[in-house]
Amino acid sequence: MGLDERAAQHVFKVQIALAKEVQQTALQNPLDENGIPSWARGLDLNNDLRPVLTELNDRIVRELARAAIHLQDHSLLQRLTDEEVTMGGVSATGKQHLTEALLAVGNGTRQEEHR
């Protein structure tokens, strides 16, 4: 899809790390349901969530390819990440890592255009 493969893979690695942060927060506060979205409570990982996650991953790659040219403004990406990533348990450092991963996708696209 015209993406730098390593940059796209890094976005997924960062997302996995962020998911682990959220999971740790949820496990540390089992009575606090803010860490788990209401739609996910009670769903089975293998039968319910994994098929949805697979489709979501495919959509993320398509959206990265579509938006890659716009992922080159660090300050804009940082602001959007800070505003849009609202899930409890995601640290400021985690948001910064996501911003950098998205920026690498944009920069990789720019490099691909110049080849």
Coordinates of C-alpha atoms in Angstrom, one line a residue:
M1 CA 0.0 0.0 0.0
G2 CA 3.0 2.3 -0.4
L3 CA 3.9 2.3 3.3
D4 CA 7.3 1.9 4.8
E5 CA 6.9 -1.6 6.2
R6 CA 9.0 -1.0 9.3
A7 CA 7.2 2.2 10.2
A8 CA 3.8 0.5 9.8
Q9 CA 5.0 -2.4 12.0
H10 CA 6.3 0.0 14.6
V11 CA 2.8 1.6 14.8
F12 CA 1.4 -1.8 15.7
K13 CA 4.2 -2.5 18.2
V14 CA 3.4 0.8 19.9
Q15 CA -0.3 0.0 20.0
I16 CA 0.4 -3.3 21.6
A17 CA 2.6 -1.6 24.2
L18 CA -0.2 0.9 24.9
A19 CA -2.8 -1.9 25.2
K20 CA -0.5 -3.5 27.8
E21 CA -0.4 -0.2 29.7
V22 CA -4.2 -0.1 29.7
Q23 CA -4.5 -3.7 30.7
Q24 CA -2.1 -3.2 33.6
T25 CA -4.1 -0.3 34.8
A26 CA -7.3 -2.3 34.5
L27 CA -5.8 -5.2 36.4
Q28 CA -4.5 -3.0 39.2
N29 CA -7.9 -1.5 39.6
P30 CA -10.3 -4.4 39.1
L31 CA -13.3 -2.5 40.5
D32 CA -12.7 0.5 38.2
E33 CA -14.6 -0.3 35.0
N34 CA -13.2 2.7 33.3
G35 CA -10.3 0.7 32.0
I36 CA -12.5 -1.7 30.0
P37 CA -15.0 -0.3 27.5
S38 CA -18.5 -1.4 28.2
W39 CA -18.8 -3.0 24.8
A40 CA -15.9 -5.3 25.6
R41 CA -17.0 -6.5 29.0
G42 CA -17.9 -10.2 29.0
L43 CA -16.7 -10.9 25.4
D44 CA -14.6 -13.9 24.6
L45 CA -11.1 -13.2 23.3
N46 CA -10.9 -15.9 20.7
N47 CA -14.5 -15.9 19.5
D48 CA -15.5 -12.3 19.9
L49 CA -12.5 -10.0 20.0
R50 CA -9.8 -11.5 17.8
P51 CA -12.0 -11.5 14.6
V52 CA -12.8 -7.8 15.3
L53 CA -9.1 -7.1 16.0
T54 CA -8.1 -8.7 12.7
E55 CA -10.5 -6.5 10.7
L56 CA -9.4 -3.5 12.7
N57 CA -5.8 -4.1 11.9
D58 CA -6.6 -4.3 8.2
R59 CA -8.5 -1.0 8.5
I60 CA -5.6 0.6 10.3
V61 CA -3.2 -0.3 7.5
R62 CA -5.6 1.1 4.9
E63 CA -6.1 4.3 6.9
L64 CA -2.3 4.7 7.5
A65 CA -1.8 4.4 3.7
R66 CA -4.6 6.9 3.0
A67 CA -3.4 9.4 5.6
A68 CA 0.4 8.9 5.4
I69 CA 1.0 12.1 3.5
H70 CA -0.6 14.0 6.4
L71 CA 1.5 12.4 9.1
Q72 CA 4.4 14.7 8.8
D73 CA 3.6 17.5 11.2
H74 CA 5.0 16.5 14.6
S75 CA 3.2 19.3 16.6
L76 CA -0.1 18.5 15.0
L77 CA 0.3 14.8 15.5
Q78 CA 1.2 15.3 19.2
R79 CA -1.8 17.6 19.7
L80 CA -4.1 15.1 18.1
T81 CA -2.7 12.1 20.0
D82 CA -3.0 14.0 23.3
E83 CA -6.6 14.9 22.5
E84 CA -7.8 11.7 20.9
V85 CA -6.2 9.0 22.9
T86 CA -8.4 9.2 25.9
M87 CA -8.3 5.6 27.2
G88 CA -7.4 5.4 30.9
G89 CA -4.0 4.0 31.5
V90 CA -2.2 5.4 28.5
S91 CA 0.8 7.4 29.8
A92 CA 2.1 10.7 28.3
T93 CA 5.2 8.7 27.3
G94 CA 3.0 6.2 25.5
K95 CA 1.2 8.9 23.6
Q96 CA 4.6 10.4 22.6
H97 CA 5.7 7.0 21.3
L98 CA 2.5 6.8 19.2
T99 CA 3.1 10.3 17.8
E100 CA 6.7 9.3 16.9
A101 CA 5.5 6.0 15.3
L102 CA 2.9 7.9 13.2
L103 CA 5.4 10.5 12.2
A104 CA 7.7 7.7 11.0
V105 CA 4.9 6.5 8.7
G106 CA 4.6 10.0 7.3
N107 CA 8.3 10.4 6.9
G108 CA 8.6 6.9 5.3
T109 CA 6.0 7.9 2.8
R110 CA 7.9 11.1 2.0
Q111 CA 11.1 9.0 1.5
E112 CA 9.3 6.6 -0.8
E113 CA 8.1 9.5 -3.0
H114 CA 11.7 10.6 -3.5
R115 CA 12.9 7.2 -4.6

